[in-house]
Every structure is written in C-alpha cells, then in structure tokens.
Amino acid sequence: MHSPSPQLLRALRTFITPTTTNTTTTALRSSRIAPQCTATSTIFNASSRRYNSTESPRPTRMIPRSHASKPTSHDRGPAVQENTNTDLNALNVLGNIPAPTTAVEATIDDGFHLDNGLKVRNGDGVMLVGGEAFAWRPWATKGSKAEMVNKKGQFEVDEEVWGVLGLVWPRPDLLIIGMGENMFPLSPETKKHISLLGIRVEILSTRNAASQFNMLATERGVTEIAAAMIPSGWKGR
C-alpha cells in the first residue's frame, strides 16, 4: 500500500477543519443559551400551573341580589311557643309590700281621701307623720290662705304649724310639702326652722306630693317619711 499523497492530505484537512470548528462553535453557543432557555421555560411552566391548574379553586361568580329568588312568604321560622306577654305587675318591686294606712288614695280640690277610710274635707290640709294623720291649717295664724305667700313669692308660715314634727321621736328624715296646684320656694325663715329639726324638705304640687309620699312611705316606712299637704285646689295667688 502506498502512503497518501500530499495533495490528498491537504484536501482532507481542508474538508475536516471547518466542520469541526463549526461543530465546536455550535456546541459552545448551545451551552451558553441552554440555561437561559431552561429557566425561561421553568418560569413559564410555573406561571401556567399557577393560573391554569385545575387543582386550585376558581373564583365564584357573584349573583346580584336583584337576580336572586325572592321568598314566597314572610315566615322566618317555626312559631314561638313561649309566652311573650309581659306582666307589668311583676315589675313592681313594691307590689307585695302593703301600703301604709295613711297612704293617700285620692286628692280633691277641698281635701283628701286616705287608704284607712279617713276623709279630710272642707278645705283642710293634712299632715301625715309616724303613721298618723292630722288636720293641718297652716294659714290659721296668717288669717287667709293667700297670706302664706309673702311679697317675694315665697311660702312662709309661722313656726307653730310644724309643732307636731317637734313632738315625734324619732323624727322623720324627709318632709314632703304639697303646695296645692303650684309650687313656691320656702322663705329663709321657714326653711331654717325645718332644718333645725334635722329634717330634709322636698317641695311638690299636692298631687305629686301624694304620689311621692305613697311610694317612699311604702319603701322606707312612715317613720322616715312625713308629708304636709294643702288641698290641690289652692293656687296660691
């Protein structure tokens, strides 16, 4: 066998060298580009799985309220079996406590009717102290009922009209004064005399004074609460 001629070797070298170079260049380019393509493909696949995967729940379409079916009746459930009627008498905490015998049953223009059956008429007032009822005429020392209101528009009577309060013991804690149809402030002299007896004062119209006495005397007792009331028909002036 003869060795290849120099012309044949030159032709083979020319044919083989460009092919090898192109192959190497293509391989290098592939190695540089492949990682980027792989990462991009991974991101795309992850995004596709995130939004298009059948495993994750899809958002529910909200139905407008106007398109919803309307109820066919006004029933909201089974009928209530319990008794819902409220007994107002059961709310009265003083309902089982007997009222004092001197409680005022009615006030009239010229007197009073008490729970014990006593009727005070003829324009007389009444003083209720310690479970007892006394006729009360605070205008007797003045001459007329109109003179119980002084020139300053104050209720002013002599000390003698409070004589019963100074005799009872223990003295009541509160005195409720009913001044007929209207109310007037106490004069400084009258207020001072009652305060010296150690008794507090509350001024009301006669009708309100009777209601207040009935409630407080029932709650606290007749020894703690006293009342002095002029008939509701008196207007002062």
Short mmCIF file of C-alpha atoms in Angstrom, two decimals:
data_model
loop_
_atom_site.label_atom_id
_atom_site.label_comp_id
_atom_site.label_asym_id
_atom_site.label_seq_id
_atom_site.Cartn_x
_atom_site.Cartn_y
_atom_site.Cartn_z
CA MET A 1 0.00 0.00 0.00
CA HIS A 2 1.25 3.45 -0.93
CA SER A 3 1.11 6.37 1.52
CA PRO A 4 -1.38 9.12 0.68
CA SER A 5 -0.11 11.82 -1.47
CA PRO A 6 0.36 15.34 -0.13
CA GLN A 7 -2.48 16.61 -2.31
CA LEU A 8 -4.93 14.10 -0.75
CA LEU A 9 -3.93 15.04 2.82
CA ARG A 10 -4.34 18.74 2.05
CA ALA A 11 -7.82 18.14 0.64
CA LEU A 12 -8.87 16.09 3.67
CA ARG A 13 -7.54 18.73 6.09
CA THR A 14 -9.44 21.45 4.26
CA PHE A 15 -12.63 19.39 4.38
CA ILE A 16 -12.43 18.32 8.05
CA THR A 17 -11.26 21.58 9.77
CA PRO A 18 -14.28 23.89 9.02
CA THR A 19 -16.73 21.20 10.03
CA THR A 20 -15.03 20.63 13.35
CA THR A 21 -14.82 24.38 14.01
CA ASN A 22 -18.50 24.92 13.20
CA THR A 23 -19.48 21.99 15.39
CA THR A 24 -17.46 23.31 18.29
CA THR A 25 -18.85 26.83 17.88
CA THR A 26 -22.41 25.49 17.76
CA ALA A 27 -21.83 23.43 20.90
CA LEU A 28 -20.45 26.47 22.76
CA ARG A 29 -23.40 28.57 21.71
CA SER A 30 -25.79 25.87 22.83
CA SER A 31 -24.11 25.62 26.21
CA ARG A 32 -24.43 29.36 26.70
CA ILE A 33 -28.05 29.65 25.61
CA ALA A 34 -29.47 26.45 27.07
CA PRO A 35 -29.54 27.54 30.74
CA GLN A 36 -31.46 30.72 29.87
CA CYS A 37 -33.95 28.82 27.78
CA THR A 38 -34.37 26.26 30.54
CA ALA A 39 -35.01 28.96 33.20
CA THR A 40 -37.48 30.76 30.96
CA SER A 41 -39.29 27.54 30.29
CA THR A 42 -39.43 26.78 34.01
CA ILE A 43 -40.91 30.23 34.81
CA PHE A 44 -43.44 29.89 32.03
CA ASN A 45 -44.46 26.44 33.21
CA ALA A 46 -44.76 27.64 36.82
CA SER A 47 -46.91 30.58 35.72
CA SER A 48 -49.05 28.26 33.68
CA ARG A 49 -49.51 25.95 36.63
CA ARG A 50 -50.37 28.90 38.87
CA TYR A 51 -53.18 30.31 36.77
CA ASN A 52 -54.31 27.38 34.68
CA SER A 53 -54.01 24.45 37.08
CA THR A 54 -57.22 22.56 37.63
CA GLU A 55 -56.24 21.81 41.25
CA SER A 56 -56.68 25.42 42.54
CA PRO A 57 -60.32 26.69 43.08
CA ARG A 58 -61.62 29.12 40.55
CA PRO A 59 -63.35 32.34 41.70
CA THR A 60 -67.11 32.01 42.12
CA ARG A 61 -69.29 34.34 40.15
CA MET A 62 -71.37 36.51 42.49
CA ILE A 63 -75.10 36.65 41.70
CA PRO A 64 -76.60 40.14 42.06
CA ARG A 65 -79.17 40.42 44.83
CA SER A 66 -81.83 41.61 42.41
CA HIS A 67 -81.44 38.36 40.44
CA ALA A 68 -81.77 36.13 43.50
CA SER A 69 -85.02 34.33 44.09
CA LYS A 70 -87.41 36.17 46.42
CA PRO A 71 -89.03 34.47 49.43
CA THR A 72 -92.54 33.26 48.84
CA SER A 73 -93.74 34.02 52.41
CA HIS A 74 -92.91 36.20 55.41
CA ASP A 75 -92.35 33.26 57.76
CA ARG A 76 -88.93 33.35 59.40
CA GLY A 77 -89.09 30.04 61.18
CA PRO A 78 -91.36 27.97 63.39
CA ALA A 79 -93.86 29.70 65.64
CA VAL A 80 -92.63 30.73 69.08
CA GLN A 81 -94.13 28.56 71.79
CA GLU A 82 -93.13 30.62 74.85
CA ASN A 83 -95.39 33.24 76.40
CA THR A 84 -94.04 36.65 75.41
CA ASN A 85 -96.70 38.73 77.18
CA THR A 86 -95.10 40.89 79.86
CA ASP A 87 -96.87 41.16 83.18
CA LEU A 88 -96.28 44.75 84.28
CA ASN A 89 -97.42 43.93 87.80
CA ALA A 90 -94.46 41.56 88.11
CA LEU A 91 -92.12 44.52 87.54
CA ASN A 92 -93.48 46.35 90.59
CA VAL A 93 -90.93 45.53 93.29
CA LEU A 94 -93.21 47.10 95.92
CA GLY A 95 -96.29 45.18 94.80
CA ASN A 96 -96.12 42.66 97.64
CA ILE A 97 -95.47 45.31 100.32
CA PRO A 98 -98.66 46.62 101.93
CA ALA A 99 -99.18 50.36 101.61
CA PRO A 100 -99.30 52.36 104.86
CA THR A 101 -102.74 53.09 106.25
CA THR A 102 -102.08 56.79 105.85
CA ALA A 103 -101.34 56.48 102.13
CA VAL A 104 -103.30 58.99 100.05
CA GLU A 105 -105.99 57.31 97.97
CA ALA A 106 -107.22 60.49 96.26
CA THR A 107 -106.62 64.23 96.28
CA ILE A 108 -109.59 66.52 95.67
CA ASP A 109 -109.91 70.28 95.46
CA ASP A 110 -111.02 70.68 99.07
CA GLY A 111 -109.45 67.69 100.84
CA PHE A 112 -108.08 64.16 100.80
CA HIS A 113 -109.15 60.52 100.93
CA LEU A 114 -106.81 58.15 102.76
CA ASP A 115 -106.44 54.38 102.46
CA ASN A 116 -107.69 53.84 106.01
CA GLY A 117 -111.07 55.32 105.06
CA LEU A 118 -110.45 58.75 106.60
CA LYS A 119 -111.74 61.69 104.57
CA VAL A 120 -110.44 65.20 105.14
CA ARG A 121 -112.83 67.77 103.66
CA ASN A 122 -113.91 71.41 103.99
CA GLY A 123 -110.65 72.74 102.58
CA ASP A 124 -108.43 71.43 105.37
CA GLY A 125 -104.92 70.27 104.73
CA VAL A 126 -103.40 67.09 106.17
CA MET A 127 -100.15 66.23 107.91
CA LEU A 128 -99.01 62.60 107.83
CA VAL A 129 -96.42 61.78 110.49
CA GLY A 130 -95.45 58.46 112.07
CA GLY A 131 -98.40 56.56 110.61
CA GLU A 132 -100.93 59.12 111.94
CA ALA A 133 -102.99 61.73 110.09
CA PHE A 134 -103.61 65.23 111.48
CA ALA A 135 -105.72 68.09 110.15
CA TRP A 136 -103.34 70.83 109.04
CA ARG A 137 -104.25 74.52 108.68
CA PRO A 138 -101.01 76.45 108.16
CA TRP A 139 -102.95 79.58 107.20
CA ALA A 140 -104.73 79.81 110.56
CA THR A 141 -102.08 82.12 112.04
CA LYS A 142 -101.99 84.24 108.89
CA GLY A 143 -105.68 84.96 108.53
CA SER A 144 -106.10 83.60 104.98
CA LYS A 145 -104.54 81.10 102.62
CA ALA A 146 -103.30 83.83 100.28
CA GLU A 147 -101.10 85.28 103.02
CA MET A 148 -98.97 82.10 103.12
CA VAL A 149 -97.12 83.54 100.11
CA ASN A 150 -95.13 86.65 101.05
CA LYS A 151 -94.37 89.65 98.87
CA LYS A 152 -91.29 87.91 97.44
CA GLY A 153 -93.36 84.98 96.21
CA GLN A 154 -92.07 82.64 98.94
CA PHE A 155 -94.02 80.15 101.03
CA GLU A 156 -93.82 81.47 104.59
CA VAL A 157 -95.71 80.21 107.65
CA ASP A 158 -95.23 80.52 111.39
CA GLU A 159 -93.22 78.03 113.41
CA GLU A 160 -96.35 76.81 115.24
CA VAL A 161 -97.61 74.94 112.18
CA TRP A 162 -94.68 72.50 112.48
CA GLY A 163 -95.34 71.70 116.13
CA VAL A 164 -96.15 68.01 115.52
CA LEU A 165 -92.74 67.46 113.91
CA GLY A 166 -91.06 68.66 117.08
CA LEU A 167 -93.02 66.21 119.26
CA VAL A 168 -92.48 62.90 117.44
CA TRP A 169 -89.40 60.76 118.01
CA PRO A 170 -87.54 59.61 116.08
CA ARG A 171 -88.14 62.48 113.74
CA PRO A 172 -88.69 61.75 110.06
CA ASP A 173 -85.78 62.08 107.67
CA LEU A 174 -87.78 63.76 104.89
CA LEU A 175 -90.78 66.10 104.86
CA ILE A 176 -92.73 66.36 101.60
CA ILE A 177 -94.70 69.60 101.30
CA GLY A 178 -97.61 69.73 98.86
CA MET A 179 -98.40 73.35 97.94
CA GLY A 180 -101.70 72.93 96.13
CA GLU A 181 -101.71 73.37 92.37
CA ASN A 182 -98.46 75.36 92.16
CA MET A 183 -95.07 75.37 93.86
CA PHE A 184 -93.35 78.20 95.71
CA PRO A 185 -89.87 78.38 97.24
CA LEU A 186 -89.64 78.30 101.01
CA SER A 187 -88.76 81.53 102.76
CA PRO A 188 -85.38 81.50 104.55
CA GLU A 189 -87.09 81.61 107.97
CA THR A 190 -89.38 78.65 107.25
CA LYS A 191 -86.57 76.61 105.72
CA LYS A 192 -84.28 77.38 108.67
CA HIS A 193 -86.84 76.22 111.22
CA ILE A 194 -87.38 72.88 109.49
CA SER A 195 -83.62 72.39 109.10
CA LEU A 196 -83.12 72.96 112.84
CA LEU A 197 -85.40 69.99 113.43
CA GLY A 198 -82.96 67.84 111.42
CA ILE A 199 -85.46 67.19 108.61
CA ARG A 200 -84.88 67.49 104.88
CA VAL A 201 -87.56 69.12 102.70
CA GLU A 202 -88.94 68.37 99.25
CA ILE A 203 -91.44 70.76 97.61
CA LEU A 204 -94.00 69.50 95.08
CA SER A 205 -97.52 70.17 93.90
CA THR A 206 -100.09 68.37 96.07
CA ARG A 207 -100.87 65.61 93.58
CA ASN A 208 -97.19 64.84 93.02
CA ALA A 209 -96.50 65.10 96.73
CA ALA A 210 -99.19 62.49 97.47
CA SER A 211 -97.70 60.08 94.92
CA GLN A 212 -94.20 60.63 96.24
CA PHE A 213 -95.32 60.05 99.83
CA ASN A 214 -97.12 56.83 98.95
CA MET A 215 -94.06 55.41 97.21
CA LEU A 216 -91.42 56.47 99.74
CA ALA A 217 -93.53 55.61 102.78
CA THR A 218 -94.10 52.13 101.37
CA GLU A 219 -90.42 51.67 100.60
CA ARG A 220 -88.82 53.26 103.67
CA GLY A 221 -91.62 53.32 106.24
CA VAL A 222 -93.83 56.01 107.75
CA THR A 223 -91.30 56.80 110.46
CA GLU A 224 -88.82 58.01 107.84
CA ILE A 225 -91.18 59.93 105.55
CA ALA A 226 -93.66 62.65 106.54
CA ALA A 227 -95.95 64.84 104.44
CA ALA A 228 -97.72 68.15 104.91
CA MET A 229 -100.17 68.96 102.11
CA ILE A 230 -102.61 71.72 101.26
CA PRO A 231 -105.68 70.72 99.16
CA SER A 232 -104.91 70.61 95.45
CA GLY A 233 -107.48 73.33 94.69
CA TRP A 234 -105.32 76.03 96.27
CA LYS A 235 -103.40 78.08 93.69
CA GLY A 236 -101.57 80.47 95.99
CA ARG A 237 -102.49 83.74 94.26
#
